[in-house]
PDB file of C-alpha atoms in Angstrom:
ATOM      1  CA  UNK A  85      15.521  15.347  -1.417  1.00 96.00           C
ATOM      2  CA  UNK A  86      13.029  17.675   0.242  1.00 97.00           C
ATOM      3  CA  UNK A  87      11.502  20.732  -1.406  1.00 97.00           C
ATOM      4  CA  UNK A  88       9.289  23.511  -0.037  1.00 98.00           C
ATOM      5  CA  UNK A  89       6.445  24.411  -2.398  1.00 97.00           C
ATOM      6  CA  UNK A  90       3.601  26.896  -2.250  1.00 97.00           C
ATOM      7  CA  UNK A  91       0.300  25.004  -1.929  1.00 96.00           C
ATOM      8  CA  UNK A  92      -1.354  25.454  -5.332  1.00 92.00           C
ATOM      9  CA  UNK A  93      -4.596  23.498  -5.066  1.00 91.00           C
ATOM     10  CA  UNK A  94      -8.082  24.740  -4.210  1.00 93.00           C
ATOM     11  CA  UNK A  95      -8.727  21.772  -1.940  1.00 93.00           C
ATOM     12  CA  UNK A  96      -7.175  22.532   1.419  1.00 90.00           C
ATOM     13  CA  UNK A  97      -6.221  26.088   0.371  1.00 91.00           C
ATOM     14  CA  UNK A  98      -8.300  27.529   3.216  1.00 92.00           C
ATOM     15  CA  UNK A  99      -5.688  26.266   5.665  1.00 92.00           C
ATOM     16  CA  UNK A 100      -2.553  24.943   3.884  1.00 96.00           C
ATOM     17  CA  UNK A 101      -0.174  27.663   2.654  1.00 97.00           C
ATOM     18  CA  UNK A 102       3.068  25.746   1.984  1.00 98.00           C
ATOM     19  CA  UNK A 103       4.064  22.082   1.835  1.00 98.00           C
ATOM     20  CA  UNK A 104       7.341  20.178   2.113  1.00 98.00           C
ATOM     21  CA  UNK A 105       7.570  17.162  -0.187  1.00 97.00           C
ATOM     22  CA  UNK A 106      10.153  14.375  -0.263  1.00 97.00           C
ATOM     23  CA  UNK A 107      10.864  13.641  -3.926  1.00 97.00           C
ATOM     24  CA  UNK A 108      13.414  12.279  -6.387  1.00 97.00           C
ATOM     25  CA  UNK A 109      14.000  15.650  -8.087  1.00 96.00           C
ATOM     26  CA  UNK A 110      12.341  18.952  -8.917  1.00 95.00           C
ATOM     27  CA  UNK A 111      11.078  19.679 -12.401  1.00 95.00           C
ATOM     28  CA  UNK A 112       8.757  22.197 -13.969  1.00 93.00           C
ATOM     29  CA  UNK A 113       5.163  21.807 -15.045  1.00 89.00           C
ATOM     30  CA  UNK A 114       3.117  24.600 -16.594  1.00 90.00           C
ATOM     31  CA  UNK A 115       5.737  27.146 -15.546  1.00 90.00           C
ATOM     32  CA  UNK A 116       5.880  26.188 -11.868  1.00 90.00           C
ATOM     33  CA  UNK A 117       8.157  23.854  -9.876  1.00 93.00           C
ATOM     34  CA  UNK A 118       6.917  20.290  -9.405  1.00 93.00           C
ATOM     35  CA  UNK A 119       8.204  17.554  -7.093  1.00 95.00           C
ATOM     36  CA  UNK A 120       8.927  14.529  -9.271  1.00 95.00           C
ATOM     37  CA  UNK A 121       8.026  10.938  -8.326  1.00 95.00           C
ATOM     38  CA  UNK A 122       8.531   8.994  -6.292  1.00 96.00           C
ATOM     39  CA  UNK A 123       7.232  11.620  -3.907  1.00 96.00           C
ATOM     40  CA  UNK A 124       5.374  11.955  -0.630  1.00 96.00           C
ATOM     41  CA  UNK A 125       4.198  14.793   1.552  1.00 97.00           C
ATOM     42  CA  UNK A 126       6.257  15.371   4.696  1.00 98.00           C
ATOM     43  CA  UNK A 127       4.638  18.433   6.317  1.00 98.00           C
ATOM     44  CA  UNK A 128       1.997  21.117   5.822  1.00 98.00           C
ATOM     45  CA  UNK A 129       2.518  24.707   6.988  1.00 98.00           C
ATOM     46  CA  UNK A 130      -0.570  26.730   7.796  1.00 97.00           C
ATOM     47  CA  UNK A 131       0.374  30.070   9.379  1.00 96.00           C
ATOM     48  CA  UNK A 132      -0.090  32.476   6.447  1.00 94.00           C
ATOM     49  CA  UNK A 133       2.425  34.945   7.913  1.00 94.00           C
ATOM     50  CA  UNK A 134       5.318  32.491   8.336  1.00 96.00           C
ATOM     51  CA  UNK A 135       4.486  29.415   6.230  1.00 98.00           C
ATOM     52  CA  UNK A 136       6.940  30.135   3.410  1.00 98.00           C
ATOM     53  CA  UNK A 137       9.885  30.768   5.729  1.00 98.00           C
ATOM     54  CA  UNK A 138       8.886  27.829   7.947  1.00 98.00           C
ATOM     55  CA  UNK A 139       8.594  25.395   5.024  1.00 98.00           C
ATOM     56  CA  UNK A 140      11.945  26.446   3.570  1.00 98.00           C
ATOM     57  CA  UNK A 141      13.671  26.085   6.954  1.00 96.00           C
ATOM     58  CA  UNK A 142      12.123  22.647   7.464  1.00 97.00           C
ATOM     59  CA  UNK A 143      13.180  21.476   3.971  1.00 97.00           C
ATOM     60  CA  UNK A 144      16.713  22.709   4.668  1.00 95.00           C
ATOM     61  CA  UNK A 145      16.740  20.762   7.952  1.00 94.00           C
ATOM     62  CA  UNK A 146      15.532  17.588   6.222  1.00 95.00           C
ATOM     63  CA  UNK A 147      18.061  17.930   3.385  1.00 95.00           C
ATOM     64  CA  UNK A 148      20.914  18.313   5.869  1.00 92.00           C
ATOM     65  CA  UNK A 149      20.316  14.681   6.885  1.00 72.00           C
ATOM     66  CA  UNK A 150      20.777  15.506  10.534  1.00 61.00           C
ATOM     67  CA  UNK A 151      21.215  12.281  12.463  1.00 60.00           C
ATOM     68  CA  UNK A 152      20.946  13.740  15.949  1.00 57.00           C
ATOM     69  CA  UNK A 153      17.642  13.717  17.751  1.00 61.00           C
ATOM     70  CA  UNK A 154      16.411  17.157  18.779  1.00 63.00           C
ATOM     71  CA  UNK A 155      16.837  17.587  22.511  1.00 68.00           C
ATOM     72  CA  UNK A 156      14.181  18.074  25.124  1.00 73.00           C
ATOM     73  CA  UNK A 157      12.979  21.637  25.246  1.00 79.00           C
ATOM     74  CA  UNK A 158      10.692  23.913  27.170  1.00 80.00           C
ATOM     75  CA  UNK A 159       7.644  25.033  25.155  1.00 81.00           C
ATOM     76  CA  UNK A 160       7.633  28.394  26.972  1.00 78.00           C
ATOM     77  CA  UNK A 161       8.755  31.790  25.709  1.00 77.00           C
ATOM     78  CA  UNK A 162       7.338  33.055  29.005  1.00 77.00           C
ATOM     79  CA  UNK A 163       4.984  31.573  31.573  1.00 77.00           C
ATOM     80  CA  UNK A 164       2.110  32.479  29.279  1.00 80.00           C
ATOM     81  CA  UNK A 165       3.069  31.729  25.654  1.00 84.00           C
ATOM     82  CA  UNK A 166       5.227  29.527  23.440  1.00 90.00           C
ATOM     83  CA  UNK A 167       5.389  26.730  20.856  1.00 92.00           C
ATOM     84  CA  UNK A 168       4.775  23.040  21.472  1.00 92.00           C
ATOM     85  CA  UNK A 169       4.856  19.841  19.422  1.00 92.00           C
ATOM     86  CA  UNK A 170       2.263  17.173  20.137  1.00 93.00           C
ATOM     87  CA  UNK A 171       0.997  13.839  18.883  1.00 95.00           C
ATOM     88  CA  UNK A 172      -2.167  14.251  16.812  1.00 95.00           C
ATOM     89  CA  UNK A 173      -4.992  13.031  19.052  1.00 91.00           C
ATOM     90  CA  UNK A 174      -8.121  13.481  16.937  1.00 91.00           C
ATOM     91  CA  UNK A 175      -9.990  11.051  14.702  1.00 92.00           C
ATOM     92  CA  UNK A 176     -10.286  13.735  12.005  1.00 93.00           C
ATOM     93  CA  UNK A 177      -7.347  13.150   9.616  1.00 93.00           C
ATOM     94  CA  UNK A 178      -5.771  10.635  12.009  1.00 92.00           C
ATOM     95  CA  UNK A 179      -4.650   8.445   9.102  1.00 95.00           C
ATOM     96  CA  UNK A 180      -2.708  11.393   7.676  1.00 96.00           C
ATOM     97  CA  UNK A 181      -1.523  13.682  10.479  1.00 97.00           C
ATOM     98  CA  UNK A 182       0.844  12.122  13.022  1.00 97.00           C
ATOM     99  CA  UNK A 183       2.189  15.170  14.919  1.00 97.00           C
ATOM    100  CA  UNK A 184       1.647  18.931  14.924  1.00 97.00           C
ATOM    101  CA  UNK A 185       3.159  22.121  16.313  1.00 96.00           C
ATOM    102  CA  UNK A 186       1.053  24.843  17.852  1.00 94.00           C
ATOM    103  CA  UNK A 187       1.523  28.389  19.093  1.00 92.00           C
ATOM    104  CA  UNK A 188      -0.246  29.043  22.384  1.00 90.00           C
ATOM    105  CA  UNK A 189      -0.751  32.084  24.569  1.00 90.00           C
ATOM    106  CA  UNK A 190      -2.960  33.721  27.182  1.00 87.00           C
ATOM    107  CA  UNK A 191      -3.978  36.735  25.073  1.00 84.00           C
ATOM    108  CA  UNK A 192      -1.321  39.079  26.433  1.00 84.00           C
ATOM    109  CA  UNK A 193       1.312  38.797  23.679  1.00 82.00           C
ATOM    110  CA  UNK A 194       0.479  38.588  19.951  1.00 79.00           C
ATOM    111  CA  UNK A 195      -3.243  37.905  20.142  1.00 82.00           C
ATOM    112  CA  UNK A 196      -6.023  39.757  21.981  1.00 86.00           C
ATOM    113  CA  UNK A 197      -7.495  36.531  23.419  1.00 89.00           C
ATOM    114  CA  UNK A 198      -6.142  33.145  24.542  1.00 90.00           C
ATOM    115  CA  UNK A 199      -5.325  30.847  21.590  1.00 88.00           C
ATOM    116  CA  UNK A 200      -3.884  27.500  20.635  1.00 90.00           C
ATOM    117  CA  UNK A 201      -3.184  27.838  16.902  1.00 91.00           C
ATOM    118  CA  UNK A 202      -1.740  24.946  14.927  1.00 93.00           C
ATOM    119  CA  UNK A 203       1.021  26.164  12.627  1.00 96.00           C
ATOM    120  CA  UNK A 204       2.303  22.923  11.054  1.00 98.00           C
ATOM    121  CA  UNK A 205       1.270  19.292  10.565  1.00 98.00           C
ATOM    122  CA  UNK A 206       3.730  16.412  10.140  1.00 98.00           C
ATOM    123  CA  UNK A 207       2.686  13.283   8.282  1.00 98.00           C
ATOM    124  CA  UNK A 208       5.708  10.974   7.910  1.00 96.00           C
ATOM    125  CA  UNK A 209       4.939   7.927  10.097  1.00 94.00           C
ATOM    126  CA  UNK A 210       8.614   7.257  10.845  1.00 94.00           C
ATOM    127  CA  UNK A 211       9.869  10.805  11.408  1.00 94.00           C
ATOM    128  CA  UNK A 212       6.934  13.003  12.446  1.00 96.00           C
ATOM    129  CA  UNK A 213       7.783  13.100  16.142  1.00 94.00           C
ATOM    130  CA  UNK A 214      11.407  14.081  15.555  1.00 93.00           C
ATOM    131  CA  UNK A 215      10.356  16.494  12.798  1.00 95.00           C
ATOM    132  CA  UNK A 216       7.751  18.222  14.963  1.00 95.00           C
ATOM    133  CA  UNK A 217      10.162  18.438  17.896  1.00 93.00           C
ATOM    134  CA  UNK A 218      12.772  20.075  15.632  1.00 94.00           C
ATOM    135  CA  UNK A 219      10.192  22.505  14.277  1.00 96.00           C
ATOM    136  CA  UNK A 220       8.917  23.580  17.713  1.00 94.00           C
ATOM    137  CA  UNK A 221      12.509  24.283  18.749  1.00 92.00           C
ATOM    138  CA  UNK A 222      13.099  26.197  15.509  1.00 94.00           C
ATOM    139  CA  UNK A 223      10.027  28.396  16.154  1.00 94.00           C
ATOM    140  CA  UNK A 224      11.095  29.043  19.752  1.00 91.00           C
ATOM    141  CA  UNK A 225      14.581  30.079  18.581  1.00 91.00           C
ATOM    142  CA  UNK A 226      13.102  32.357  15.889  1.00 91.00           C
ATOM    143  CA  UNK A 227      10.800  34.020  18.422  1.00 88.00           C
ATOM    144  CA  UNK A 228      13.636  34.537  20.903  1.00 85.00           C
ATOM    145  CA  UNK A 229      15.762  36.189  18.171  1.00 86.00           C
ATOM    146  CA  UNK A 230      12.926  38.588  17.349  1.00 81.00           C
ATOM    147  CA  UNK A 231      12.671  39.638  20.987  1.00 67.00           C
ATOM    148  CA  UNK A 232      16.445  40.095  21.404  1.00 62.00           C
TER     149      UNK A 232
END
């Protein structure tokens, strides 16, 4: 099973807000939920405004045991902004992070200057590409609903 949990450690707290963990069950430890072993991290969500909702949606997707591969998609909400998944291409954390999803824009939409902000990191060696592709599509659909 997959569970979305608020990141509750000092280490990494400056950028990780929520985490999705694959685990055998969920228990309680010191009054808070805990993913029980065997367990492994699946994804880290870093946008403080949407991390909780994003992590819960991703855990729901993983628990649904969807067997279809997310389709190709356009990373554009317009010609100048959108969401995109990509293979992690840095030596920093390369043993951990396999794929990521970023929000990008030219500074004419949500942000006052051009940005490429990572919003989630996917770490499962066997599923990170499919997971990140799903998540980019999910974020695009959420953004389109907000505009409509």
